PDB file of C-alpha atoms and ligand atoms in Angstrom:
ATOM      1  CA  MET C  41     -21.394 -11.053  10.020  1.00 66.00           C
ATOM      2  CA  ASP C  42     -18.662  -9.437  12.163  1.00 73.00           C
ATOM      3  CA  PHE C  43     -16.869  -6.322  10.835  1.00 86.00           C
ATOM      4  CA  GLU C  44     -15.258  -5.879  14.497  1.00 93.00           C
ATOM      5  CA  LEU C  45     -11.642  -4.985  14.421  1.00 97.00           C
ATOM      6  CA  ARG C  46     -11.332  -3.805  17.990  1.00 97.00           C
ATOM      7  CA  ASP C  47      -7.935  -4.791  19.748  1.00 96.00           C
ATOM      8  CA  ARG C  48      -6.643  -6.276  16.295  1.00 98.00           C
ATOM      9  CA  GLN C  49      -2.945  -5.599  16.023  1.00 98.00           C
ATOM     10  CA  VAL C  50      -2.162  -4.028  12.770  1.00 99.00           C
ATOM     11  CA  PHE C  51       1.115  -2.972  11.284  1.00 99.00           C
ATOM     12  CA  VAL C  52       1.047  -0.456   8.333  1.00 99.00           C
ATOM     13  CA  THR C  53       4.226   0.267   6.415  1.00 99.00           C
ATOM     14  CA  ALA C  54       4.772   3.860   4.990  1.00 98.00           C
ATOM     15  CA  GLY C  55       1.901   5.077   7.077  1.00 98.00           C
ATOM     16  CA  ALA C  56       2.997   8.580   8.004  1.00 98.00           C
ATOM     17  CA  SER C  57       1.187  10.109   5.096  1.00 97.00           C
ATOM     18  CA  GLY C  58      -1.147   9.456   1.927  1.00 96.00           C
ATOM     19  CA  ILE C  59      -3.203   6.184   1.716  1.00 97.00           C
ATOM     20  CA  GLY C  60      -1.041   4.467   4.430  1.00 98.00           C
ATOM     21  CA  ARG C  61      -2.015   7.215   7.108  1.00 98.00           C
ATOM     22  CA  ALA C  62      -5.646   6.935   6.224  1.00 98.00           C
ATOM     23  CA  ILE C  63      -5.526   3.155   6.640  1.00 98.00           C
ATOM     24  CA  ALA C  64      -3.720   3.456  10.006  1.00 98.00           C
ATOM     25  CA  ILE C  65      -6.148   6.035  11.321  1.00 98.00           C
ATOM     26  CA  ALA C  66      -9.320   4.305  10.250  1.00 98.00           C
ATOM     27  CA  PHE C  67      -8.006   0.952  11.973  1.00 98.00           C
ATOM     28  CA  ALA C  68      -7.190   3.031  14.997  1.00 98.00           C
ATOM     29  CA  GLN C  69     -10.627   4.641  15.077  1.00 97.00           C
ATOM     30  CA  ALA C  70     -12.230   1.236  14.739  1.00 98.00           C
ATOM     31  CA  GLY C  71     -10.362   0.193  18.071  1.00 98.00           C
ATOM     32  CA  ALA C  72      -7.504  -1.677  16.574  1.00 98.00           C
ATOM     33  CA  ARG C  73      -3.859  -1.211  17.914  1.00 98.00           C
ATOM     34  CA  VAL C  74      -1.836   0.134  15.159  1.00 98.00           C
ATOM     35  CA  HIS C  75       1.873   0.491  14.631  1.00 99.00           C
ATOM     36  CA  VAL C  76       3.139   2.464  11.636  1.00 99.00           C
ATOM     37  CA  CYS C  77       6.570   2.703  10.047  1.00 99.00           C
ATOM     38  CA  ASP C  78       7.908   5.354   7.435  1.00 99.00           C
ATOM     39  CA  ILE C  79      11.101   7.056   6.381  1.00 98.00           C
ATOM     40  CA  ASP C  80       9.580  10.379   7.076  1.00 98.00           C
ATOM     41  CA  ALA C  81      10.460  11.184  10.894  1.00 98.00           C
ATOM     42  CA  PRO C  82       8.696  14.595  10.979  1.00 98.00           C
ATOM     43  CA  ALA C  83       5.404  13.181   9.423  1.00 98.00           C
ATOM     44  CA  LEU C  84       5.480  10.082  11.915  1.00 98.00           C
ATOM     45  CA  ARG C  85       5.871  12.654  14.852  1.00 98.00           C
ATOM     46  CA  SER C  86       2.910  14.552  13.673  1.00 98.00           C
ATOM     47  CA  LEU C  87       0.766  11.411  13.062  1.00 98.00           C
ATOM     48  CA  ALA C  88       1.797  10.309  16.698  1.00 98.00           C
ATOM     49  CA  LYS C  89       0.919  13.739  18.041  1.00 98.00           C
ATOM     50  CA  GLU C  90      -2.605  13.684  16.554  1.00 98.00           C
ATOM     51  CA  PHE C  91      -3.163   9.918  17.279  1.00 98.00           C
ATOM     52  CA  PRO C  92      -1.163   9.201  20.623  1.00 97.00           C
ATOM     53  CA  ALA C  93      -2.421   5.514  20.479  1.00 97.00           C
ATOM     54  CA  ILE C  94      -0.587   4.892  17.175  1.00 98.00           C
ATOM     55  CA  SER C  95       2.915   3.719  17.893  1.00 98.00           C
ATOM     56  CA  THR C  96       5.646   4.471  15.153  1.00 98.00           C
ATOM     57  CA  ASP C  97       9.226   3.724  13.989  1.00 98.00           C
ATOM     58  CA  VAL C  98      11.457   5.391  11.389  1.00 98.00           C
ATOM     59  CA  CYS C  99      12.157   2.463   8.958  1.00 98.00           C
ATOM     60  CA  ASP C 100      13.129   2.227   5.230  1.00 98.00           C
ATOM     61  CA  VAL C 101      11.590  -1.143   4.187  1.00 99.00           C
ATOM     62  CA  SER C 102      14.279  -1.863   1.765  1.00 98.00           C
ATOM     63  CA  ASP C 103      16.799  -1.925   4.481  1.00 98.00           C
ATOM     64  CA  ARG C 104      16.702  -5.347   5.929  1.00 98.00           C
ATOM     65  CA  SER C 105      18.172  -4.623   9.433  1.00 98.00           C
ATOM     66  CA  ALA C 106      16.000  -1.640   9.840  1.00 98.00           C
ATOM     67  CA  VAL C 107      13.080  -3.767   9.175  1.00 99.00           C
ATOM     68  CA  GLU C 108      14.214  -6.465  11.668  1.00 98.00           C
ATOM     69  CA  ARG C 109      14.561  -3.819  14.257  1.00 98.00           C
ATOM     70  CA  THR C 110      11.143  -2.256  13.424  1.00 98.00           C
ATOM     71  CA  VAL C 111       9.244  -5.869  13.354  1.00 98.00           C
ATOM     72  CA  ALA C 112      10.738  -6.406  16.798  1.00 98.00           C
ATOM     73  CA  SER C 113       9.754  -2.905  18.079  1.00 98.00           C
ATOM     74  CA  MET C 114       6.140  -3.362  16.534  1.00 98.00           C
ATOM     75  CA  HIS C 115       5.814  -6.669  18.279  1.00 98.00           C
ATOM     76  CA  SER C 116       6.832  -5.400  21.511  1.00 98.00           C
ATOM     77  CA  GLN C 117       4.499  -2.351  21.140  1.00 98.00           C
ATOM     78  CA  LEU C 118       1.389  -4.227  19.918  1.00 98.00           C
ATOM     79  CA  GLY C 119       2.208  -7.738  21.753  1.00 97.00           C
ATOM     80  CA  GLY C 120       1.362  -9.582  18.587  1.00 98.00           C
ATOM     81  CA  LEU C 121       0.195  -9.047  14.874  1.00 98.00           C
ATOM     82  CA  ASP C 122      -3.020  -9.956  13.361  1.00 98.00           C
ATOM     83  CA  VAL C 123      -2.945  -7.619  10.130  1.00 99.00           C
ATOM     84  CA  LEU C 124       0.134  -6.598   7.935  1.00 99.00           C
ATOM     85  CA  VAL C 125      -0.469  -3.865   5.504  1.00 99.00           C
ATOM     86  CA  ASN C 126       2.307  -3.829   3.008  1.00 99.00           C
ATOM     87  CA  ASN C 127       1.506  -0.288   1.637  1.00 98.00           C
ATOM     88  CA  ALA C 128       5.043   1.106   1.081  1.00 98.00           C
ATOM     89  CA  GLY C 129       5.823   1.728  -2.661  1.00 98.00           C
ATOM     90  CA  ILE C 130       7.509   4.389  -4.599  1.00 97.00           C
ATOM     91  CA  GLY C 131       6.844   5.540  -8.249  1.00 94.00           C
ATOM     92  CA  GLY C 132      10.496   5.911  -9.676  1.00 95.00           C
ATOM     93  CA  GLU C 133      10.930   7.921 -12.622  1.00 92.00           C
ATOM     94  CA  THR C 134       8.600   8.990 -15.601  1.00 89.00           C
ATOM     95  CA  ALA C 135      10.556   7.713 -18.598  1.00 92.00           C
ATOM     96  CA  PRO C 136      10.518   5.124 -21.315  1.00 94.00           C
ATOM     97  CA  LEU C 137      12.408   1.735 -20.517  1.00 97.00           C
ATOM     98  CA  GLU C 138      15.104   2.597 -23.091  1.00 97.00           C
ATOM     99  CA  ARG C 139      15.916   5.733 -21.297  1.00 96.00           C
ATOM    100  CA  SER C 140      15.428   4.633 -17.711  1.00 96.00           C
ATOM    101  CA  ASP C 141      18.118   5.065 -15.367  1.00 98.00           C
ATOM    102  CA  PRO C 142      19.295   1.477 -14.070  1.00 98.00           C
ATOM    103  CA  GLU C 143      19.933   2.572 -10.581  1.00 98.00           C
ATOM    104  CA  VAL C 144      16.386   4.160 -10.229  1.00 98.00           C
ATOM    105  CA  TRP C 145      14.845   1.103 -11.807  1.00 98.00           C
ATOM    106  CA  SER C 146      16.545  -1.025  -9.181  1.00 98.00           C
ATOM    107  CA  LYS C 147      15.434   1.257  -6.400  1.00 98.00           C
ATOM    108  CA  VAL C 148      11.852   0.849  -7.264  1.00 98.00           C
ATOM    109  CA  LEU C 149      12.244  -2.997  -7.029  1.00 98.00           C
ATOM    110  CA  GLU C 150      14.322  -2.689  -4.048  1.00 98.00           C
ATOM    111  CA  VAL C 151      11.438  -0.755  -1.970  1.00 98.00           C
ATOM    112  CA  ASN C 152       8.374  -2.081  -3.704  1.00 98.00           C
ATOM    113  CA  LEU C 153       9.167  -5.758  -4.027  1.00 98.00           C
ATOM    114  CA  LYS C 154      12.195  -6.493  -1.826  1.00 98.00           C
ATOM    115  CA  GLY C 155      10.850  -4.401   0.831  1.00 99.00           C
ATOM    116  CA  THR C 156       7.533  -5.948   0.879  1.00 99.00           C
ATOM    117  CA  PHE C 157       9.629  -9.379   1.022  1.00 99.00           C
ATOM    118  CA  HIS C 158      11.631  -8.374   4.189  1.00 99.00           C
ATOM    119  CA  VAL C 159       8.651  -7.011   6.057  1.00 99.00           C
ATOM    120  CA  THR C 160       6.452 -10.041   5.068  1.00 99.00           C
ATOM    121  CA  GLN C 161       8.983 -12.532   5.802  1.00 99.00           C
ATOM    122  CA  LEU C 162       9.810 -11.118   9.189  1.00 99.00           C
ATOM    123  CA  CYS C 163       6.069 -10.886  10.181  1.00 99.00           C
ATOM    124  CA  ILE C 164       4.976 -14.274   9.124  1.00 98.00           C
ATOM    125  CA  PRO C 165       6.033 -15.926  12.407  1.00 98.00           C
ATOM    126  CA  HIS C 166       3.928 -13.258  14.256  1.00 98.00           C
ATOM    127  CA  LEU C 167       0.915 -13.782  11.793  1.00 98.00           C
ATOM    128  CA  ARG C 168       0.988 -17.536  12.331  1.00 98.00           C
ATOM    129  CA  ALA C 169       0.426 -16.906  16.046  1.00 98.00           C
ATOM    130  CA  SER C 170      -2.847 -14.906  15.238  1.00 98.00           C
ATOM    131  CA  LYS C 171      -6.166 -16.454  15.058  1.00 95.00           C
ATOM    132  CA  SER C 172      -6.987 -14.099  12.142  1.00 94.00           C
ATOM    133  CA  GLY C 173      -3.659 -13.389  10.310  1.00 98.00           C
ATOM    134  CA  VAL C 174      -4.133 -11.175   7.417  1.00 98.00           C
ATOM    135  CA  ILE C 175      -1.746  -9.673   4.738  1.00 99.00           C
ATOM    136  CA  LEU C 176      -2.845  -6.782   2.455  1.00 99.00           C
ATOM    137  CA  ASN C 177      -0.351  -5.878  -0.311  1.00 99.00           C
ATOM    138  CA  MET C 178      -0.798  -2.399  -1.881  1.00 99.00           C
ATOM    139  CA  SER C 179      -0.571  -2.977  -5.683  1.00 98.00           C
ATOM    140  CA  ALA C 180      -2.195  -0.318  -8.176  1.00 98.00           C
ATOM    141  CA  LEU C 181      -4.073   0.067 -11.317  1.00 97.00           C
ATOM    142  CA  ALA C 182      -0.626  -0.332 -13.010  1.00 97.00           C
ATOM    143  CA  GLY C 183      -0.733  -3.892 -11.526  1.00 98.00           C
ATOM    144  CA  ARG C 184      -3.467  -4.930 -13.882  1.00 98.00           C
ATOM    145  CA  LEU C 185      -2.628  -2.630 -17.006  1.00 98.00           C
ATOM    146  CA  GLY C 186       0.568  -1.581 -18.748  1.00 97.00           C
ATOM    147  CA  TYR C 187       1.580   2.146 -17.631  1.00 93.00           C
ATOM    148  CA  PRO C 188       3.845   3.807 -20.372  1.00 92.00           C
ATOM    149  CA  ASN C 189       6.948   5.529 -19.044  1.00 91.00           C
ATOM    150  CA  ARG C 190       6.582   3.760 -15.573  1.00 93.00           C
ATOM    151  CA  SER C 191       7.934   0.338 -16.361  1.00 97.00           C
ATOM    152  CA  ALA C 192       9.586  -0.197 -13.057  1.00 98.00           C
ATOM    153  CA  TYR C 193       6.543   0.703 -11.163  1.00 97.00           C
ATOM    154  CA  SER C 194       4.197  -1.353 -13.186  1.00 98.00           C
ATOM    155  CA  THR C 195       6.519  -4.276 -13.081  1.00 98.00           C
ATOM    156  CA  THR C 196       6.633  -4.267  -9.246  1.00 98.00           C
ATOM    157  CA  LYS C 197       2.783  -3.901  -8.942  1.00 98.00           C
ATOM    158  CA  TRP C 198       2.420  -6.833 -11.141  1.00 98.00           C
ATOM    159  CA  GLY C 199       4.944  -8.695  -9.076  1.00 98.00           C
ATOM    160  CA  LEU C 200       2.846  -7.917  -6.021  1.00 98.00           C
ATOM    161  CA  ALA C 201      -0.078  -9.798  -7.732  1.00 98.00           C
ATOM    162  CA  GLY C 202       2.253 -12.693  -8.134  1.00 98.00           C
ATOM    163  CA  LEU C 203       3.273 -12.572  -4.526  1.00 98.00           C
ATOM    164  CA  THR C 204      -0.189 -12.332  -3.127  1.00 99.00           C
ATOM    165  CA  LYS C 205      -1.463 -15.480  -5.047  1.00 98.00           C
ATOM    166  CA  THR C 206       1.638 -17.490  -4.098  1.00 98.00           C
ATOM    167  CA  LEU C 207       1.564 -16.552  -0.343  1.00 98.00           C
ATOM    168  CA  ALA C 208      -2.126 -17.104  -0.150  1.00 98.00           C
ATOM    169  CA  ILE C 209      -1.613 -20.711  -1.193  1.00 98.00           C
ATOM    170  CA  GLU C 210       1.653 -21.177   1.085  1.00 98.00           C
ATOM    171  CA  LEU C 211      -0.078 -19.603   4.251  1.00 98.00           C
ATOM    172  CA  GLY C 212      -3.556 -20.854   3.851  1.00 98.00           C
ATOM    173  CA  ASP C 213      -2.963 -23.760   6.049  1.00 97.00           C
ATOM    174  CA  SER C 214      -2.072 -21.429   8.834  1.00 97.00           C
ATOM    175  CA  GLY C 215      -5.431 -19.584   8.415  1.00 98.00           C
ATOM    176  CA  ILE C 216      -3.512 -16.440   6.972  1.00 98.00           C
ATOM    177  CA  ARG C 217      -5.397 -14.648   4.165  1.00 98.00           C
ATOM    178  CA  VAL C 218      -3.452 -12.796   1.514  1.00 99.00           C
ATOM    179  CA  ASN C 219      -5.119 -10.066  -0.575  1.00 99.00           C
ATOM    180  CA  ALA C 220      -4.000  -7.148  -2.843  1.00 99.00           C
ATOM    181  CA  ILE C 221      -5.773  -3.754  -3.212  1.00 99.00           C
ATOM    182  CA  LEU C 222      -5.068  -2.065  -6.568  1.00 98.00           C
ATOM    183  CA  PRO C 223      -6.115   1.740  -6.346  1.00 98.00           C
ATOM    184  CA  GLY C 224      -6.416   3.763  -9.463  1.00 96.00           C
ATOM    185  CA  ALA C 225      -6.109   7.639  -9.209  1.00 92.00           C
ATOM    186  CA  VAL C 226      -6.260   8.519  -5.423  1.00 95.00           C
ATOM    187  CA  ASN C 227      -7.028  11.993  -4.265  1.00 93.00           C
ATOM    188  CA  GLY C 228      -4.017  13.480  -2.618  1.00 90.00           C
ATOM    189  CA  ASP C 229      -0.532  14.947  -3.096  1.00 88.00           C
ATOM    190  CA  ARG C 230       0.839  12.293  -5.126  1.00 85.00           C
ATOM    191  CA  PHE C 231      -1.797  12.247  -7.718  1.00 87.00           C
ATOM    192  CA  GLN C 232      -1.869  16.063  -7.744  1.00 89.00           C
ATOM    193  CA  ASN C 233       1.936  16.005  -8.549  1.00 87.00           C
ATOM    194  CA  VAL C 234       1.163  13.564 -11.276  1.00 81.00           C
ATOM    195  CA  LEU C 235      -1.246  15.871 -12.815  1.00 85.00           C
ATOM    196  CA  LYS C 236       0.999  18.922 -12.357  1.00 85.00           C
ATOM    197  CA  GLY C 237       3.835  16.857 -14.258  1.00 75.00           C
ATOM    198  CA  ARG C 238       1.416  15.943 -17.034  1.00 74.00           C
ATOM    199  CA  ALA C 239       0.211  19.784 -17.188  1.00 82.00           C
ATOM    200  CA  SER C 240       3.723  21.108 -17.468  1.00 81.00           C
ATOM    201  CA  GLN C 241       4.703  18.708 -20.349  1.00 73.00           C
ATOM    202  CA  SER C 242       1.312  19.160 -22.249  1.00 81.00           C
ATOM    203  CA  GLY C 243       0.532  22.955 -21.763  1.00 88.00           C
ATOM    204  CA  ARG C 244      -2.817  21.985 -20.557  1.00 91.00           C
ATOM    205  CA  SER C 245      -4.381  23.172 -17.148  1.00 94.00           C
ATOM    206  CA  ILE C 246      -4.470  20.804 -14.230  1.00 91.00           C
ATOM    207  CA  ALA C 247      -8.498  20.854 -14.581  1.00 91.00           C
ATOM    208  CA  GLN C 248      -8.005  19.691 -18.149  1.00 91.00           C
ATOM    209  CA  GLU C 249      -5.427  16.942 -17.225  1.00 87.00           C
ATOM    210  CA  THR C 250      -7.873  15.784 -14.695  1.00 88.00           C
ATOM    211  CA  ALA C 251     -10.658  15.507 -17.042  1.00 89.00           C
ATOM    212  CA  LEU C 252      -8.476  13.534 -19.378  1.00 89.00           C
ATOM    213  CA  ALA C 253      -7.266  11.353 -16.655  1.00 88.00           C
ATOM    214  CA  MET C 254     -11.093  10.458 -16.078  1.00 91.00           C
ATOM    215  CA  GLN C 255     -11.940   9.884 -19.810  1.00 93.00           C
ATOM    216  CA  ASN C 256     -11.263   6.172 -19.414  1.00 93.00           C
ATOM    217  CA  MET C 257     -13.101   5.691 -16.080  1.00 96.00           C
ATOM    218  CA  SER C 258     -16.753   4.397 -15.809  1.00 96.00           C
ATOM    219  CA  ILE C 259     -17.170   6.420 -12.619  1.00 97.00           C
ATOM    220  CA  LYS C 260     -15.557   9.657 -12.986  1.00 94.00           C
ATOM    221  CA  LYS C 261     -14.302  10.326  -9.532  1.00 93.00           C
ATOM    222  CA  LEU C 262     -11.080  10.219  -7.695  1.00 93.00           C
ATOM    223  CA  VAL C 263     -10.781   7.474  -5.037  1.00 96.00           C
ATOM    224  CA  GLU C 264     -10.553   8.928  -1.459  1.00 97.00           C
ATOM    225  CA  PRO C 265      -7.897   7.462   0.693  1.00 98.00           C
ATOM    226  CA  GLU C 266     -10.499   6.860   3.243  1.00 98.00           C
ATOM    227  CA  GLN C 267     -12.270   4.633   0.746  1.00 98.00           C
ATOM    228  CA  VAL C 268      -9.081   2.409   0.143  1.00 98.00           C
ATOM    229  CA  ALA C 269      -8.950   2.128   3.972  1.00 98.00           C
ATOM    230  CA  ALA C 270     -12.534   0.993   4.026  1.00 98.00           C
ATOM    231  CA  LEU C 271     -11.602  -1.691   1.658  1.00 98.00           C
ATOM    232  CA  ALA C 272      -8.573  -2.677   3.802  1.00 98.00           C
ATOM    233  CA  MET C 273     -10.842  -2.916   6.845  1.00 98.00           C
ATOM    234  CA  PHE C 274     -13.406  -4.934   5.095  1.00 98.00           C
ATOM    235  CA  LEU C 275     -10.650  -7.447   3.930  1.00 98.00           C
ATOM    236  CA  ALA C 276      -9.155  -7.459   7.261  1.00 98.00           C
ATOM    237  CA  SER C 277     -12.470  -8.286   9.052  1.00 98.00           C
ATOM    238  CA  ASP C 278     -13.884 -11.794   9.696  1.00 96.00           C
ATOM    239  CA  VAL C 279     -16.629 -10.909   7.088  1.00 97.00           C
ATOM    240  CA  ALA C 280     -13.923 -11.825   4.512  1.00 98.00           C
ATOM    241  CA  SER C 281     -12.737 -14.693   6.320  1.00 97.00           C
ATOM    242  CA  THR C 282     -13.101 -16.803   2.911  1.00 98.00           C
ATOM    243  CA  ILE C 283     -11.436 -14.390   0.729  1.00 98.00           C
ATOM    244  CA  SER C 284      -7.829 -15.018   0.036  1.00 99.00           C
ATOM    245  CA  GLY C 285      -5.492 -14.778  -3.104  1.00 99.00           C
ATOM    246  CA  GLN C 286      -7.565 -12.044  -4.704  1.00 99.00           C
ATOM    247  CA  LEU C 287      -6.900  -8.686  -6.364  1.00 98.00           C
ATOM    248  CA  PHE C 288      -9.195  -5.847  -5.699  1.00 98.00           C
ATOM    249  CA  PRO C 289      -9.135  -2.893  -8.018  1.00 98.00           C
ATOM    250  CA  ILE C 290     -10.592   0.375  -6.571  1.00 98.00           C
ATOM    251  CA  ASP C 291     -10.490   2.723  -9.440  1.00 98.00           C
ATOM    252  CA  GLY C 292     -13.914   3.864 -10.787  1.00 97.00           C
ATOM    253  CA  ASP C 293     -13.607   0.916 -13.381  1.00 97.00           C
ATOM    254  CA  THR C 294     -10.584   2.479 -15.098  1.00 97.00           C
ATOM    255  CA  GLN C 295     -10.004   0.991 -18.548  1.00 95.00           C
ATOM    256  CA  SER C 296      -6.753   2.431 -19.584  1.00 92.00           C
ATOM    257  CA  ILE C 297      -3.980   4.386 -17.974  1.00 85.00           C
ATOM    258  CA  ALA C 298      -2.511   6.377 -21.187  1.00 64.00           C
TER     259      ALA C 298
HETATM  260  P1  NAD D 773       2.992   8.527  -0.861  1.00 52.59           P
HETATM  261  O1  NAD D 773       3.915   8.825  -2.239  1.00 52.59           O
HETATM  262  O2  NAD D 773       2.140   9.618  -0.496  1.00 52.59           O
HETATM  263  O3  NAD D 773       3.963   7.994   0.240  1.00 52.59           O
HETATM  264  C1  NAD D 773       3.424   7.382   1.461  1.00 52.59           C
HETATM  265  C2  NAD D 773       4.580   7.141   2.407  1.00 52.59           C
HETATM  266  O4  NAD D 773       5.533   6.433   1.861  1.00 52.59           O
HETATM  267  C3  NAD D 773       5.224   8.576   2.760  1.00 52.59           C
HETATM  268  O5  NAD D 773       5.076   9.067   4.069  1.00 52.59           O
HETATM  269  C4  NAD D 773       6.855   8.108   2.356  1.00 52.59           C
HETATM  270  O6  NAD D 773       7.666   8.579   3.412  1.00 52.59           O
HETATM  271  C5  NAD D 773       6.743   6.741   2.629  1.00 52.59           C
HETATM  272  N1  NAD D 773       7.820   6.018   1.964  1.00 52.59           N
HETATM  273  C6  NAD D 773       8.477   6.163   0.868  1.00 52.59           C
HETATM  274  N2  NAD D 773       9.465   5.152   0.782  1.00 52.59           N
HETATM  275  C7  NAD D 773       9.512   4.538   1.835  1.00 52.59           C
HETATM  276  C8  NAD D 773      10.351   3.410   2.222  1.00 52.59           C
HETATM  277  N3  NAD D 773      11.408   3.025   1.484  1.00 52.59           N
HETATM  278  N4  NAD D 773      10.107   2.830   3.553  1.00 52.59           N
HETATM  279  C9  NAD D 773       8.845   3.298   4.190  1.00 52.59           C
HETATM  280  N5  NAD D 773       8.186   4.341   3.938  1.00 52.59           N
HETATM  281  C10 NAD D 773       8.469   4.864   2.845  1.00 52.59           C
HETATM  282  O7  NAD D 773       2.142   7.197  -1.237  1.00 52.59           O
HETATM  283  P2  NAD D 773       0.712   7.006  -1.460  1.00 52.59           P
HETATM  284  O8  NAD D 773       0.210   7.785  -2.666  1.00 52.59           O
HETATM  285  O9  NAD D 773      -0.098   7.019  -0.083  1.00 52.59           O
HETATM  286  O10 NAD D 773       0.763   5.454  -1.962  1.00 52.59           O
HETATM  287  C11 NAD D 773       0.886   4.447  -1.011  1.00 52.59           C
HETATM  288  C12 NAD D 773       0.787   3.045  -1.641  1.00 52.59           C
HETATM  289  O11 NAD D 773      -0.505   2.882  -2.711  1.00 52.59           O
HETATM  290  C13 NAD D 773       2.139   2.890  -2.601  1.00 52.59           C
HETATM  291  O12 NAD D 773       2.384   1.628  -2.674  1.00 52.59           O
HETATM  292  C14 NAD D 773       1.355   3.237  -4.029  1.00 52.59           C
HETATM  293  O13 NAD D 773       2.293   2.721  -5.062  1.00 52.59           O
HETATM  294  C15 NAD D 773       0.142   2.806  -4.079  1.00 52.59           C
HETATM  295  N6  NAD D 773      -0.787   3.465  -4.872  1.00 52.59           N
HETATM  296  C16 NAD D 773      -1.015   4.802  -4.732  1.00 52.59           C
HETATM  297  C17 NAD D 773      -1.760   5.381  -5.716  1.00 52.59           C
HETATM  298  C18 NAD D 773      -2.134   6.906  -5.638  1.00 52.59           C
HETATM  299  O14 NAD D 773      -2.749   7.524  -6.572  1.00 52.59           O
HETATM  300  N7  NAD D 773      -1.738   7.720  -4.761  1.00 52.59           N
HETATM  301  C19 NAD D 773      -2.569   4.685  -6.767  1.00 52.59           C
HETATM  302  C20 NAD D 773      -2.170   3.560  -6.863  1.00 52.59           C
HETATM  303  C21 NAD D 773      -1.476   2.787  -5.766  1.00 52.59           C
END
């Protein structure tokens, strides 16, 4: 069994912070060659300062021409592409659908679905040239359960499941595997902000909100970004060479979001 990822060429979107950053660093530490894009230039600079082997580009994945430039730059930096990690995704607003702002709703679709489409379509020719092409789409718990007050987010994360299954069939003949990762509550700024928001609405403490969030989990622990990265590395490795078109929850067996 070969977990070896040395010299694999890996492109991570939205990798300047959070889960994407953990994935980029984990692959780089395993000897892979990593390129990261993000909209946050200062965060990209600090990543590149800490890990000079990781190359970076400022890019909003919902901007087609920016993605065209970034994929060209990624290819010239890495010299090819084996693994694409479609990690970019925004949460949108917290509101019931009937009070949702149509512009914000569209923006979530633009980044989470259309952005993934742009990056994937432009990367496929490079992945076809790889002997071990892999696409990993970052869905979420909200991509297998309903998520009240987050309809746009949940819609896009379920959409990524359809994209994953469809692309796995379309690209299987080229030896490209396509899978999705569905994290639940991941330890980090984003989830802490969700808890703060809930606490300010409910009057409960953050500790109480954390306990409530874990009520419906068999394993009552937050997922660490490094654990999501480890799952991504397993799925990208040749050990997983027969796994495609699948959706992998990593959420302590969460049974409900609400
Ligand atoms: P995050 O909110 O911490 O953001 C990560 C990065 O995305 C940031 O550096 C940000 O600048 C970048 N970004 C935002 N919009 C972008 C765009 N249009 N183009 C390029 N980069 C952009 O995110 P996170 O919590 O690390 O989540 C990463 C992915 O994992 C997302 O798709 C998210 O939906 C998914 N996810 C997160 C959690 C969680 O609890 N954090 C749970 C399930 C799924």
